Each structure stands twice: as structure tokens, then as C-alpha cells.
Coordinates of C-alpha atoms and ligand atoms in Angstrom, one line a residue:
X1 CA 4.2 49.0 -13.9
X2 CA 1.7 50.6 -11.0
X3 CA 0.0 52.3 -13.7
X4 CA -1.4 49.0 -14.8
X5 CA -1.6 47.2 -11.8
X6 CA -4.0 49.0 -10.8
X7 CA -7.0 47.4 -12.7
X8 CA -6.4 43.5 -11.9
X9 CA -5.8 44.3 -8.2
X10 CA -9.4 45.1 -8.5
X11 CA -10.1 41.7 -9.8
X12 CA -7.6 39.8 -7.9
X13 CA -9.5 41.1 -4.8
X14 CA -12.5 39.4 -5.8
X15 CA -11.1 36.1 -6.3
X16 CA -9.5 35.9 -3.1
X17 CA -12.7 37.2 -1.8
X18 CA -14.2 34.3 -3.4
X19 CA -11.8 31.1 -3.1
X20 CA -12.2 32.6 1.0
X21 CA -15.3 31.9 0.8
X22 CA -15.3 28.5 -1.1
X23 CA -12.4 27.4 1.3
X24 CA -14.7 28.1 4.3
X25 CA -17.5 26.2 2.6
X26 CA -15.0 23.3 2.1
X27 CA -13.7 23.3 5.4
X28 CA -17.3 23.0 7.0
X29 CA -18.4 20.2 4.3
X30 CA -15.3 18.0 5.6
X31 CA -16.3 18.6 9.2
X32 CA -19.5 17.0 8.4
X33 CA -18.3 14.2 7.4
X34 CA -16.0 13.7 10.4
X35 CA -15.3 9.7 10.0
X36 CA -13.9 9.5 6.2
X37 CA -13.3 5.9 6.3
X38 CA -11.3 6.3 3.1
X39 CA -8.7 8.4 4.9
X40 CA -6.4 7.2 7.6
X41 CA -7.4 8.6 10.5
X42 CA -3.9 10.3 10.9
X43 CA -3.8 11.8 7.0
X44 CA -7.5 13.3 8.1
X45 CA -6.0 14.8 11.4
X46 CA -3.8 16.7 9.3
X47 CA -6.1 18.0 6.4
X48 CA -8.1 19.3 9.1
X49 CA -4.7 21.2 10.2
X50 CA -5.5 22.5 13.5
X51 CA -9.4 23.0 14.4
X52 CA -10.1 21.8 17.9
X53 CA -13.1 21.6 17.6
X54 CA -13.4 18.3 15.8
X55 CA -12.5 15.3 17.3
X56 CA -11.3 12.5 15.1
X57 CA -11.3 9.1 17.1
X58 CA -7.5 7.7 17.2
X59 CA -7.3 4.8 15.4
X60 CA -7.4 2.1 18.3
X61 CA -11.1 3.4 19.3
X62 CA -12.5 2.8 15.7
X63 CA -12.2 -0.9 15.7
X64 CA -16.5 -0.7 17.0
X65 CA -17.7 1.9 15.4
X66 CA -16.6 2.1 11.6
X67 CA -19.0 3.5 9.7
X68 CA -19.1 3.6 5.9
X69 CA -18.0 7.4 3.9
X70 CA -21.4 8.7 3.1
X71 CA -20.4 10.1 -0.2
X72 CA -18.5 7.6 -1.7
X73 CA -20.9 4.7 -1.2
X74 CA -20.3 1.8 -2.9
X75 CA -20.1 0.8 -6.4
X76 CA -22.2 -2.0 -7.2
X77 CA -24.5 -1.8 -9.4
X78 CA -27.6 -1.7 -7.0
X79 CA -26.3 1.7 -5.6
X80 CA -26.1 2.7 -9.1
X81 CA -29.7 3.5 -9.7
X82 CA -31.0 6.7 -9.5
X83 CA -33.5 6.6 -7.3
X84 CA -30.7 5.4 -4.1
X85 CA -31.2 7.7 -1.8
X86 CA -29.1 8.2 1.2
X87 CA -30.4 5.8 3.2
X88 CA -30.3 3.1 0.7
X89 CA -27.8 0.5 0.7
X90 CA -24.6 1.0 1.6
X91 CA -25.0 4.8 2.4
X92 CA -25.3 5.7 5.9
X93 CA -25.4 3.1 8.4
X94 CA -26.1 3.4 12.1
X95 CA -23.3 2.2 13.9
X96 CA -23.7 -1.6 14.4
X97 CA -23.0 -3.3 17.4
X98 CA -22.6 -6.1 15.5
X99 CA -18.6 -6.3 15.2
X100 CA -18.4 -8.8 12.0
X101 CA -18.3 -6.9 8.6
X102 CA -21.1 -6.8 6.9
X103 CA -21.6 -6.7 2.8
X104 CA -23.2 -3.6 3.0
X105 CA -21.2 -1.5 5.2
X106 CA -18.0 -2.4 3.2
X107 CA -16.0 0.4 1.4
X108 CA -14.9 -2.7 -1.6
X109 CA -16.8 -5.8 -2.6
X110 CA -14.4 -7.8 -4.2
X111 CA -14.9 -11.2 -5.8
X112 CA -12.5 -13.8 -5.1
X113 CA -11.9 -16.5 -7.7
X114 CA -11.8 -19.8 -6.0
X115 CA -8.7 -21.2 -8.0
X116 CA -7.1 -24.4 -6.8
X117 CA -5.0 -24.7 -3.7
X118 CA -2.1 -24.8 -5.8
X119 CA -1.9 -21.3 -6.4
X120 CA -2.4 -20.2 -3.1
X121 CA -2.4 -22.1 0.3
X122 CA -1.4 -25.5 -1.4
X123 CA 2.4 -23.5 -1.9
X124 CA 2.3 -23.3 1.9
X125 CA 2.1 -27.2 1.9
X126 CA -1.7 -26.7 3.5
X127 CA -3.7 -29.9 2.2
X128 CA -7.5 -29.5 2.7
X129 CA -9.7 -32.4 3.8
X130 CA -10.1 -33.7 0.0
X131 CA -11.5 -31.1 -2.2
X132 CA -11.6 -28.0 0.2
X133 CA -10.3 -24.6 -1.6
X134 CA -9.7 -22.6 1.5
X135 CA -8.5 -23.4 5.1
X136 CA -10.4 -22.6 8.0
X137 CA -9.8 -19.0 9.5
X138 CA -11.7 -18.6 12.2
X139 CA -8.6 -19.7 14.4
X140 CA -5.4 -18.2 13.6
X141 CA -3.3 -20.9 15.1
X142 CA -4.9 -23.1 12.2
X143 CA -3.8 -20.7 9.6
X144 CA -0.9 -22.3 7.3
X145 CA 2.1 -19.9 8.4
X146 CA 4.4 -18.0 5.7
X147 CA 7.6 -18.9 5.6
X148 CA 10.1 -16.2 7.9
X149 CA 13.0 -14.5 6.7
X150 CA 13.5 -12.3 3.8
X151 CA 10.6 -14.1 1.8
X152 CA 8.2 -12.0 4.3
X153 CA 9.2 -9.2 2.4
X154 CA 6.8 -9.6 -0.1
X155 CA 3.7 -11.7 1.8
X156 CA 1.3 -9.3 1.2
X157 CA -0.5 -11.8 -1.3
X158 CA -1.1 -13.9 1.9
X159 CA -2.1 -11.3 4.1
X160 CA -4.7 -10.1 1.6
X161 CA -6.1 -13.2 0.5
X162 CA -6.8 -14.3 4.3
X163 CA -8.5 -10.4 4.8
X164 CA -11.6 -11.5 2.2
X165 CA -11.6 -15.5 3.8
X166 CA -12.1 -13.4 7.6
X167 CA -14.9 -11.5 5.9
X168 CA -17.0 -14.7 5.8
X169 CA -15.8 -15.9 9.2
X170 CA -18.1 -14.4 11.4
X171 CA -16.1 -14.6 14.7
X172 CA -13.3 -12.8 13.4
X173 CA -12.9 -9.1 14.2
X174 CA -11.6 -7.4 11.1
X175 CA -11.3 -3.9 9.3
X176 CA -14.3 -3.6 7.0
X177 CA -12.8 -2.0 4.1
X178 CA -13.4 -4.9 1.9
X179 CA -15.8 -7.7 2.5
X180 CA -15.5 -11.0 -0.1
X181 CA -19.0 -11.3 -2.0
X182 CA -20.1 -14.8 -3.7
X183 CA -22.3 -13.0 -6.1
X184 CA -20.1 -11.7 -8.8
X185 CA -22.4 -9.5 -10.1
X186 CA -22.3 -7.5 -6.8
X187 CA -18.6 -6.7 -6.8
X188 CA -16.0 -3.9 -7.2
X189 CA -13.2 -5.5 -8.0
X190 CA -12.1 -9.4 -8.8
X191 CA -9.3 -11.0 -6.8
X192 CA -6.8 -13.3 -8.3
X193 CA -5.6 -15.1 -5.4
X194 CA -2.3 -16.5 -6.7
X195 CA 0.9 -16.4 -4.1
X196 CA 3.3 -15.4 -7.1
X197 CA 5.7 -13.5 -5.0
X198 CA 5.8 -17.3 -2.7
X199 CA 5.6 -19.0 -6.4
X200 CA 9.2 -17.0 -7.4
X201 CA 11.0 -17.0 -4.2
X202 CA 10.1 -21.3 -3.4
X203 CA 9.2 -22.6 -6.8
X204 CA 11.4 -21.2 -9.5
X205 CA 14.0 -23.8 -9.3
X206 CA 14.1 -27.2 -12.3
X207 CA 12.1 -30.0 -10.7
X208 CA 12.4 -33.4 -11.8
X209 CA 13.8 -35.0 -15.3
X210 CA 12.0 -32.6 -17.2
X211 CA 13.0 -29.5 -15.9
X212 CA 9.8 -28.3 -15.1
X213 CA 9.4 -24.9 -13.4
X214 CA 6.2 -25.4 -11.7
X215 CA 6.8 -21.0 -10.7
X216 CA 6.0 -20.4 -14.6
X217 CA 3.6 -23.6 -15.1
X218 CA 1.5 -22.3 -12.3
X219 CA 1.8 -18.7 -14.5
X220 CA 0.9 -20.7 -17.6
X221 CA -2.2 -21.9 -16.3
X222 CA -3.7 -18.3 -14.3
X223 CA -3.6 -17.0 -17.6
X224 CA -4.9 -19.7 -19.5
X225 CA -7.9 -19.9 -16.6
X226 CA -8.2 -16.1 -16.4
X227 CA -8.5 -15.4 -20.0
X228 CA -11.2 -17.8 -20.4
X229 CA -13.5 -16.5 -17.6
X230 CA -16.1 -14.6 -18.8
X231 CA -15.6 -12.2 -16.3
X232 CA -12.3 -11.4 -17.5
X233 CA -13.5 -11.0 -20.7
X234 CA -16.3 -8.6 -20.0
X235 CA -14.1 -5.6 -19.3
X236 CA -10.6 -7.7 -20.6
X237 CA -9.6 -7.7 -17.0
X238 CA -9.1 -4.2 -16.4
X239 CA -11.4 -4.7 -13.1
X240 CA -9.3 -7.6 -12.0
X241 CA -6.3 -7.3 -9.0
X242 CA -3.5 -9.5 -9.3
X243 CA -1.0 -9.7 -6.5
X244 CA 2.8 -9.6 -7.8
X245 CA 4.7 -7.7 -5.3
X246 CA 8.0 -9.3 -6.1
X247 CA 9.8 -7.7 -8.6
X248 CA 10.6 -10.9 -10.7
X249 CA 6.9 -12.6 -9.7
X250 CA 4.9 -12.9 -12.4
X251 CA 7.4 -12.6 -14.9
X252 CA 6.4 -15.2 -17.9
X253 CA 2.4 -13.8 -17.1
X254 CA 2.7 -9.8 -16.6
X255 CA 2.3 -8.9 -20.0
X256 CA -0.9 -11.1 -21.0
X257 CA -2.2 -9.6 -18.1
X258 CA -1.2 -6.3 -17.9
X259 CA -4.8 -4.7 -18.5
X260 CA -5.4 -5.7 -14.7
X261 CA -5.1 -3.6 -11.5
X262 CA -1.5 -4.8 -10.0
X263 CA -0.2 -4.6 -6.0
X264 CA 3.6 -4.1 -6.8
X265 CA 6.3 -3.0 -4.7
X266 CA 7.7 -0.4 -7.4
X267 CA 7.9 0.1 -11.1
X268 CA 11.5 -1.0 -11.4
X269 CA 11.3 -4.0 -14.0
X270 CA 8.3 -3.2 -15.8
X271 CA 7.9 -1.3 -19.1
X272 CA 4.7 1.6 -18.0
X273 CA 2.9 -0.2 -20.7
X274 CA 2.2 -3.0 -18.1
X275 CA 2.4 -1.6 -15.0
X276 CA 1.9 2.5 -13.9
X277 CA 1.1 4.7 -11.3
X278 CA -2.5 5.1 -13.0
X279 CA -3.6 1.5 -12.7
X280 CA -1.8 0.0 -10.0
X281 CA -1.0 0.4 -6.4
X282 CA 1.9 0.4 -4.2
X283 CA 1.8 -1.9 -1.5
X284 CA 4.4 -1.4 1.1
X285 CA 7.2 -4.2 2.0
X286 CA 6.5 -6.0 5.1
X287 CA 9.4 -4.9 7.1
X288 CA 11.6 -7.4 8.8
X289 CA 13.1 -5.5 12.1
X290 CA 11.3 -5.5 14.9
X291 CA 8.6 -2.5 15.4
X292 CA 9.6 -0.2 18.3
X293 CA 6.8 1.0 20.3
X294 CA 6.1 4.2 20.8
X295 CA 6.9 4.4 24.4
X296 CA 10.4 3.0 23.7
X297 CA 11.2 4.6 20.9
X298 CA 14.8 7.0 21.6
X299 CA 14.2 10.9 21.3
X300 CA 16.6 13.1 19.8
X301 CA 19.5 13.3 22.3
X302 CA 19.0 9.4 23.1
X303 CA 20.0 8.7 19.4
X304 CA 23.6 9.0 19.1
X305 CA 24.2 8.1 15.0
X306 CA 23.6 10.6 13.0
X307 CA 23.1 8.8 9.7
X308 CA 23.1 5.0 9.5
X309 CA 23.0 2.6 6.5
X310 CA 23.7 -0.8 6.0
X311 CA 23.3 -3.0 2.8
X312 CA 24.5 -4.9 0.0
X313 CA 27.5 -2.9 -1.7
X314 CA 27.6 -4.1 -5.3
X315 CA 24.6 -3.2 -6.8
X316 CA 23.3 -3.6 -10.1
X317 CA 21.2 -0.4 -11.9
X318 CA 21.8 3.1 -10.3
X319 CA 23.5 1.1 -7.4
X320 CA 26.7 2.4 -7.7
X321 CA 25.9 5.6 -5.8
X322 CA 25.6 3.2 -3.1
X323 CA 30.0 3.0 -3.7
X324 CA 30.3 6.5 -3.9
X325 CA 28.2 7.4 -0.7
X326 CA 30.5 5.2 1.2
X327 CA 33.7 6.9 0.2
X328 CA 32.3 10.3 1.1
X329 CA 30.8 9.5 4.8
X330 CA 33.3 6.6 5.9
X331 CA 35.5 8.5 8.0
X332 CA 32.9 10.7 9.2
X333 CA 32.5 10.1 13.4
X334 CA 28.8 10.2 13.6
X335 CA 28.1 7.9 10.2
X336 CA 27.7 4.0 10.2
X337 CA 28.0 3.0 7.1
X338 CA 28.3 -0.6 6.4
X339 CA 28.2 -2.8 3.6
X340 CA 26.6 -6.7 3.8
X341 CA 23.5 -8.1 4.1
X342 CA 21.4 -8.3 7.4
X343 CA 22.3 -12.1 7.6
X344 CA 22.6 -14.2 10.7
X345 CA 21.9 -11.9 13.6
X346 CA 22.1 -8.9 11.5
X347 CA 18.6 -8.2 11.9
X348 CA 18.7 -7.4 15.8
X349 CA 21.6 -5.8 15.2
X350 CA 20.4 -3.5 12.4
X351 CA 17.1 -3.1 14.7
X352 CA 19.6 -2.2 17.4
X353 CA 21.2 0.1 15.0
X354 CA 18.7 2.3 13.0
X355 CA 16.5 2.0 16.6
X356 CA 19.3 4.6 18.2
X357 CA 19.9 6.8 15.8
X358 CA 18.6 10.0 14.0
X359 CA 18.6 9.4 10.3
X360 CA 18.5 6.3 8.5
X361 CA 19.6 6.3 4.8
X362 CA 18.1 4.3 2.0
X363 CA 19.7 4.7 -0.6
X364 CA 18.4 2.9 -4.8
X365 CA 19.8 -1.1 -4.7
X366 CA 18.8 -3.0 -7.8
X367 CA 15.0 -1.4 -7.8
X368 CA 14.6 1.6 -6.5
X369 CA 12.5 0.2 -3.5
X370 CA 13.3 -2.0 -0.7
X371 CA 12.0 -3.5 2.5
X372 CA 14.9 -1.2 4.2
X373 CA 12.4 1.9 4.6
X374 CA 9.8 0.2 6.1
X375 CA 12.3 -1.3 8.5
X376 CA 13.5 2.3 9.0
X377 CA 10.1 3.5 9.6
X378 CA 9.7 0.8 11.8
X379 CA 12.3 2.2 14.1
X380 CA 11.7 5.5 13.6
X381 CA 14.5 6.5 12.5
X382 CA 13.9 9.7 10.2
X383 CA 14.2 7.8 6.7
X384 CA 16.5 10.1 4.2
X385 CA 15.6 8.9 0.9
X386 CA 18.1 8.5 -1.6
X387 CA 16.2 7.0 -4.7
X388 CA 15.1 9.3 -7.6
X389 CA 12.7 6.6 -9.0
X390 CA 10.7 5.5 -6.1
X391 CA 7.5 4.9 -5.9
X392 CA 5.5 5.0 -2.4
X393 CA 2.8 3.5 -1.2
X394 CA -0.4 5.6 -0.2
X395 CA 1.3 8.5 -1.2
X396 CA -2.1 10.2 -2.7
X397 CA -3.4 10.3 1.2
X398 CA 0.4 10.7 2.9
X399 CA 2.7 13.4 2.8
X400 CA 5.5 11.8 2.8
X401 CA 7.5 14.6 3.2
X402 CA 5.9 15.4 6.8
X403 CA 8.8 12.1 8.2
X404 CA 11.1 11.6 5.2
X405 CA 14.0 13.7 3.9
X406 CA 14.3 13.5 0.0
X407 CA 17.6 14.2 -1.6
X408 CA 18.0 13.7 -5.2
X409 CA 21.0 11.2 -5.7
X410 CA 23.0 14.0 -7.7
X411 CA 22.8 16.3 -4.6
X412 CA 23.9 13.4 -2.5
X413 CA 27.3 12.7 -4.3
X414 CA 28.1 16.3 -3.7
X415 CA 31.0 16.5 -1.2
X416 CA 29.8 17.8 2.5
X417 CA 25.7 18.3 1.2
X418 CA 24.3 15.3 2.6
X419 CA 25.9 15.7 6.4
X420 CA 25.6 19.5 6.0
X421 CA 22.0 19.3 5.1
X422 CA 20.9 16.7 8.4
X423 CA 23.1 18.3 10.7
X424 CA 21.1 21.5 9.4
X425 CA 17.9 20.0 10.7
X426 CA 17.3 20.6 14.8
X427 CA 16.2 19.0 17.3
X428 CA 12.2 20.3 16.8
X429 CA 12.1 20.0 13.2
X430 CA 13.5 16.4 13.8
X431 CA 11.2 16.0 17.1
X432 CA 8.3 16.9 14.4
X433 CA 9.1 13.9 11.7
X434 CA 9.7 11.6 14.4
X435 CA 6.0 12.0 16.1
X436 CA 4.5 12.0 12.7
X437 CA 7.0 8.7 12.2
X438 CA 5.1 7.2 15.2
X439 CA 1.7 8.3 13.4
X440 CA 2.3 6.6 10.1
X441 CA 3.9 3.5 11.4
X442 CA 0.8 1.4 11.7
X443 CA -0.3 2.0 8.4
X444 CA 2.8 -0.2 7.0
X445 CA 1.9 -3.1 9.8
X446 CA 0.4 -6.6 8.1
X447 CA -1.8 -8.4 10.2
X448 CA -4.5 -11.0 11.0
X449 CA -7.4 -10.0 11.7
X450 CA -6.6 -6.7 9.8
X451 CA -6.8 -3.3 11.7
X452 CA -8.3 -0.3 10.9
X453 CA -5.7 1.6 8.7
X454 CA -3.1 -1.0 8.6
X455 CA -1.4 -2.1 5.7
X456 CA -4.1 -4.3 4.3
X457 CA -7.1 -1.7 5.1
X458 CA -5.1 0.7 3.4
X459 CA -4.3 -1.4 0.3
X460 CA -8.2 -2.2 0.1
X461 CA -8.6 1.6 0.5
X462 CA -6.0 2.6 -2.3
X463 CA -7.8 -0.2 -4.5
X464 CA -11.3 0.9 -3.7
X465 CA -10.0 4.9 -5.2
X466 CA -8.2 3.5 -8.6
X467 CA -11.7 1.8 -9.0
X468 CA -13.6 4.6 -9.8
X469 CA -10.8 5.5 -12.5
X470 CA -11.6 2.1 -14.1
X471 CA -15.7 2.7 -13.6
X472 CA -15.6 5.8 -15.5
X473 CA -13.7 4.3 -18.5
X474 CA -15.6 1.7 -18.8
X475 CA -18.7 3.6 -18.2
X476 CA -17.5 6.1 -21.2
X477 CA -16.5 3.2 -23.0
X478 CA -20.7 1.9 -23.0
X479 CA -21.7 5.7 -24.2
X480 CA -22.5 4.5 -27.9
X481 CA -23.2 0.6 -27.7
X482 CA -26.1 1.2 -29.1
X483 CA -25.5 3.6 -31.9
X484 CA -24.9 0.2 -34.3
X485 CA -28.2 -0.5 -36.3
X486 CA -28.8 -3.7 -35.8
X487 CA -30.6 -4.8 -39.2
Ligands
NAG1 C1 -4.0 23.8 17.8 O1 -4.4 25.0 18.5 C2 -4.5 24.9 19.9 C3 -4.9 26.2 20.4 O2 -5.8 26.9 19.5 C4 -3.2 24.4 20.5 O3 -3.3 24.3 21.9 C5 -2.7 23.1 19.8 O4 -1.5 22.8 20.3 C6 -2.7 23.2 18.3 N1 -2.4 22.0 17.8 C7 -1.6 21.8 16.8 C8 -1.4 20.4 16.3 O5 -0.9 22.7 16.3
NAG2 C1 -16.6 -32.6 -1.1 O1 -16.7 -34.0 -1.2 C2 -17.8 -34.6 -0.6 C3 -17.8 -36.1 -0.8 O2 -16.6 -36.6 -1.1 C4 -19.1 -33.9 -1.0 O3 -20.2 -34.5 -0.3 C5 -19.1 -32.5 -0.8 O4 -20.2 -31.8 -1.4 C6 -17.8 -31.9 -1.6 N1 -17.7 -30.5 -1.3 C7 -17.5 -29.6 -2.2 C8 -17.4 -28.2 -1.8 O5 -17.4 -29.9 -3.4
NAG3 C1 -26.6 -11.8 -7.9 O1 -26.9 -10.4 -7.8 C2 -27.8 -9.9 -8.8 C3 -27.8 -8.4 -8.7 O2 -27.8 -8.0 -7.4 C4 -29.1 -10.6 -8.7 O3 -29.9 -10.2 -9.8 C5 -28.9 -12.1 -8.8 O4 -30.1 -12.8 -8.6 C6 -27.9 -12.6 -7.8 N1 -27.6 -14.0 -8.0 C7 -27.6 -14.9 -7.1 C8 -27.2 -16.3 -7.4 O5 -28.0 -14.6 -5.9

């Protein structure tokens, strides 16, 4: 055995010798490019693991000053040409002081189709003056509302769709990430703005003496309307973002349009031939407690639970470790473990809950995700996460593992692990989760005007890095277009 280690030690010291060296070079071309708009500011914190040295500007301060990533300028076509230098549109841009978006500082261009307000805002009973598509977004008191409750959950559509209107409303103060474009030939990315996760939950019900479903008309006609646009056509959709967040949205139309790039909540109900992790993005659930703030969010000793779930009992697919949980940790002192929906009240007292104590269980319902972890997350309450088949959003820029405890669901079923295992984890290691909890909280935060880094920057973000995945095939997919003779 020494005898022949001796040669490749040789050779081994070289490479490390080497990958030192490239790691050093790495580390000082990420300095220089300090403000990576594609990365959340906390996610870049971290790469840049502990160098004092560089300051990153916390989130709040970055609202002024957000300047485009230098080497991933945009896609469109005009940046395409060789001769784009660095200064050239839509590279480096002096900070503006100009606080509207403009086209060319944006990370996406996306076209938005301007499909009747029946697919959108018209679902929110908004009625334009005669033949207007959009409402007016300069004031958000104007803005149609959502409806509350539960169908919140999955508004994302809504939250989205008013992102690109604000991007042509020049008195609104947004994130830049993605600015709407008229000129279609100038975008990334083309934006089906149909409310399908509103559609299902409102519109799925029999109206009238013929029965008529207007949730799978209004899915009858996209598709109709979509595959006739020559835009679709082009590329057969496959640079085209449809909103279905929902698990059961879009359920007559998923498959016709399946070549598209879909926002989803998880891959529960869908064959990977229509939706995967390669072509589609996880958008998280808006959650429906109450966000603690930081300041008044309960440190270790001040959270008395130690584990805390509550939630629907019978479940259908891979809920039933949901059952068997229950009879393990039911009797335990420190567990709250309760079955039923958050129903009337239930959410403050859930809030109330999950707000005071340590570790917050979410465990696989009917789909393997749920508006429970961002809820949990909103609390920060360290999420344990109980769900073999989950998908997350953003998980190519967050380490989920930094603020979550993972458990496979065979480990959990196992008398004594579960407890044994958080009991095991002290009051630092807990104190460490529970900071980076407080970090990662605003990226699951919808609003309007969107923020820097909040849910719907980051959505933007995650579509604006699947992009280049669909650029290069079809790119490769031109190579030999002209390699037919013609006569
Ligand atoms: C980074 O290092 C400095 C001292 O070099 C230390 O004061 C600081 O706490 C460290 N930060 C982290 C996040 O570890
Ligand atoms: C809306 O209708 C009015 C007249 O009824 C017309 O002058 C105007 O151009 C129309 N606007 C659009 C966007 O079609
Ligand atoms: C749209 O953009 C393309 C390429 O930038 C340009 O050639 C064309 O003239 C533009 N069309 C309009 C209507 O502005």
C-alpha cells in the first residue's frame, strides 16, 4: 500500500496546488462583481463565507441603486451581436437616479400577451372603461383586490402579472428584474397572463342550463389563442411562462401546453413529461399567518413547544404518515400535535402557535407541498420537513438546509428518532437556523410594488436562469437550418 502511494501523492500535490490557485482566482473574480443582481443578496453573503472585506448592501438599501449583473447581460437579440461590448446595452449601467425601471437595465424582458380581461382581472370582477385590457396601477388602492382566505395561497399569477403592468407605470417604485416590453421581438420570455389558479378555485363549478364550466372554457380558448400565435409557433412555446400554481389549475390545458416554462407549486399531479425541474420553476405559496418581525420574533428559551403541527388528518397519497406521526408524539409533553384545518380563528391561533415554538413540522398532505412551510417560515419556527418528494422553490441559489431540518418519512415513523434527533440540536445550532430563518423570510414575501429579492424578484430571477437552458437549445436546434439545398 505505501509502496504505491507514493507516486500519486506526487501528483495529488499538484492538483491541490492548482484547484488553490483556481479557487483564489474565483474568489477574487466574484469580489469584482460585488452586486450580482441574480443572487439574493443573503445567498451572496454566504458564498462569500466570511471575507470582511466586502460589503454587500442589505437588501433594504438596494431599492436605489440596482444595477444590472455585468456578465449575464441580457438576452435579446441586440446584445447578441458580436461586436457588444461592455458598455453596450444592457451591460454596465451607472447607477440611475432615476428610480422607475428601465428596459435596459432589466435582468428579463418579457412580453406580455394582452389577452382579454376574462382571463385575468375580469375573474376579479374588474370591468374597464369599455374596451381597456388592463386596470390602472399607478395607485394601489385602485388595484382589483384578490380574494382573502385560503385562495391567497396560490395568487402568485396576480402578483406577477401586476409586476410587468408597474414596469410601465412610471411612478411606481419596483424591483427591476423584469420590465414588460411591447416589442416582442425584444423579449426573453412571453407571459401568458391567465389567473388559472383564481379560474379553478372561483370558476370550476356548472353554470347555467348547460353546465358550462367557464374554469375549462376559459382553458379551451388559451390554448386555442396560444397555439395560433405565431409566436408560439416559432419555438412551439418552449419560451412561453404560464402561471398554474394550483395543483388542479390548468388541468383540461397542461398537456397541449406542456412545452412551456410553468410556475408550479410542486410536481405532485403531473406526469415529468409535462412538468419538471428542468423547465419549470417553483414558486413559493403565499403564506397565510401573519409574518413576525424580526425584532419580535421569540429566541430559543422564549419558545416553549418543542415540535408543533397542525393539519388535516386524513390524507389522501403518502398522507397517512401524517396518522402514524400522531400516535407516536401524542403523549409526548413538549409536542402539539393537532389535527383540523386552520378554520375560523385558527389562523391567529396557529400564528400564535408555530410563533412560540422551536420546530414546526410539515409533514406530505395530498401533494407533497403546502402553504404550511411558508407559514412556518413565516414564524420562524425552524421548519422540520417531513416530505420525501418536495420540491423547493429557489433551491439552486438557497441552502435550504442552512434553516430546515430534513428527515426522510421512513426515519420519522421510527419510534423515539424524530424527538431524539431535535432535542439533539442546541440552543446555537438552533440560534444559527433561526437568524438564517429571519434572512430568507423576505424572499417568500408577495408584494406590490415588488421589492428587491422578494418572492416575485426572485421568481423573475429563477425564470431569467431556466432561460438560458431554453436559448441554448434552441440555439443548437438552428445549427443546420441551412444544410437543406434548396433547389
Ligand atoms: C468573520 O470574521 C470576523 C473576524 O475575522 C468575525 O468578527 C466575524 O464574526 C466573522 N463572521 C462570520 C459570519 O463568521
Ligand atoms: C377604445 O374605444 C374608443 C372609442 O370607443 C377609441 O377611441 C379608443 O381608441 C379605443 N382604445 C383602444 C385601446 O382600443
Ligand atoms: C422591434 O424591435 C426590432 C429589433 O430590435 C426592430 O427591428 C423593430 O423595428 C421593432 N419594432 C417596432 C414596432 O418598434
Amino acid at each position: 500500500m505505501s509502496e504505491k502511494a507514493k507516486p500519486p501523492s506526487r501528483l495529488l500535490f499538484y492538483l491541490i496546488t492548482l484547484s488553490l490557485f483556481l479557487l483564489i482566482l474565483s474568489s477574487l473574480s466574484l469580489r469584482q462583481f460585488g452586486d450580482v443582481s441574480l443572487l439574493p443578496g443573503s445567498v451572496f453573503r454566504l458564498i462569500l463565507a466570511n471575507d470582511t472585506s466586502i460589503n454587500v448592501r442589505p437588501n433594504v438599501q438596494r431599492d436605489s441603486k440596482i444595477k444590472t449583473i455585468p456578465f449575464l447581460s441580457p438576452l435579446s437579440s441586440k446584445t447578441q451581436s458580436p461586436n457588444s461590448g461592455p458598455s453596450s446595452e444592457g451591460a454596465i449601467c451607472p447607477p440611475s437616479r432615476s428610480l422607475s425601471c428601465e428596459k435596459n437595465r432589466a435582468v428579463l424582458k418579457v412580453y406580455m400577451y394582452d389577452l382579454p380581461p376574462e382571463f385575468h382581472f375580469g375573474l376579479l370582477g374588474w370591468k374597464g372603461n369599455g374596451n381597456e385590457t388592463w386596470p390602472t396601477v399607478n395607485d394601489p388602492r385602485h388595484i382589483p383586490p384578490y380574494p382573502g382566505g385560503l385562495t391567497l395561497q396560490h395568487s402568485m399569477e396576480f402578483w406577477l402579472t401586476l409586476d410587468l403592468l408597474a414596469s410601465n407605470a412610471p411612478s411606481v417604485v419596483k424591483a427591476c428584474s423584469a420590465v414588460r416590453v411591447e416589442n416582442s421581438s425584444e423579449a426573453d420570455i412571453f407571459f401568458v397572463p391567465f389567473f388559472s389558479s383564481l379560474s379553478y378555485n372561483r370558476y370550476s363549478k356548472p353554470l347555467g342550463k348547460e353546465k358550462l364550466v367557464l374554469n375549462r372554457i376559459l382553458q379551451e380558448k388559451l390554448v386555442q389563442y396560444l397555439l395560433g400565435q405565431d409566436l408560439w409557433k416559432r419555438h412551439g412555446g418552449k419560451d412561453h411562462l404560464i402561471v398554474a400554481h394550483h395543483p388542479n389549475s390548468m388541468l383540461h390545458s397542461r398537456k397541449k401546453l406542456a412545452s412551456a416554462m410553468f410556475v408550479l407549486a410542486d410536481f405532485g399531479r403531473y406526469p415529468a413529461k409535462v412538468a419538471n425541474i428542468e423547465k419549470d420553476i417553483i414558486a413559493p405559496y403565499k403564506h397565510v399567518v401573519r409574518s413576525i418581525p424580526n425584532d419580535q420574533s421569540a429566541k430559543f428559551d422564549q419558545r416553549s413547544i418543542l415540535a408543533y403541527f397542525k393539519g388535516a388528518i386524513y390524507r389522501k397519497d403518502g398522507g397517512t404518515i401524517r396518522q402514524e406521526l400522531y400516535y407516536l408524539l401524542k403523549d409526548e409533553k413538549d409536542v402539539h400535535f393537532t389535527f383540523g384545518s386552520y378554520g375560523k380563528n385558527g389562523v391567529n391561533k396557529a400564528n400564535a402557535g408555530m410563533a412560540s415554538s422551536k420546530f414546526c413540522l410539515h409533514i406530505a398532505g395530498d401533494t407533497p407541498s403546502s402553504n404550511r412551510l411558508f407559514d412556518i417560515v413565516a414564524t420562524h419556527c425552524v421548519p422540520v420537513i417531513i416530505s420525501d418528494e418536495i420540491e423547493l422553490p429557489f433551491e439552486d441559489v438557497l441552502d435550504y438546509s442552512d434553516f430546515c431540518v430534513f428527515v426522510h418519512a421512513s426515519d420519522a415513523i421510527k419510534p423515539g428518532y424524530l424527538l431524539k434527533l431535535l432535542r439533539g440540536i442546541d440552543r446555537d445550532e438552533w440560534t444559527k437556523m433561526w437568524v438564517r430563518l429571519q434572512e430568507i423570510a423576505p424572499h417568500f414575501e408577495y408584494n406590490y410594488p415588488s421589492k428587491p429579492d422578494d418572492a416575485v424578484d426572485m421568481i423573475w430571477k429563477a425564470v431569467r436562469r431556466k432561460v438560458s437552458a431554453v436559448r441554448l437549445e434552441l440555439n443548437r436546434k438552428k445549427r443546420y437550418y441551412r444544410s437543406q439545398p434548396t433547389s
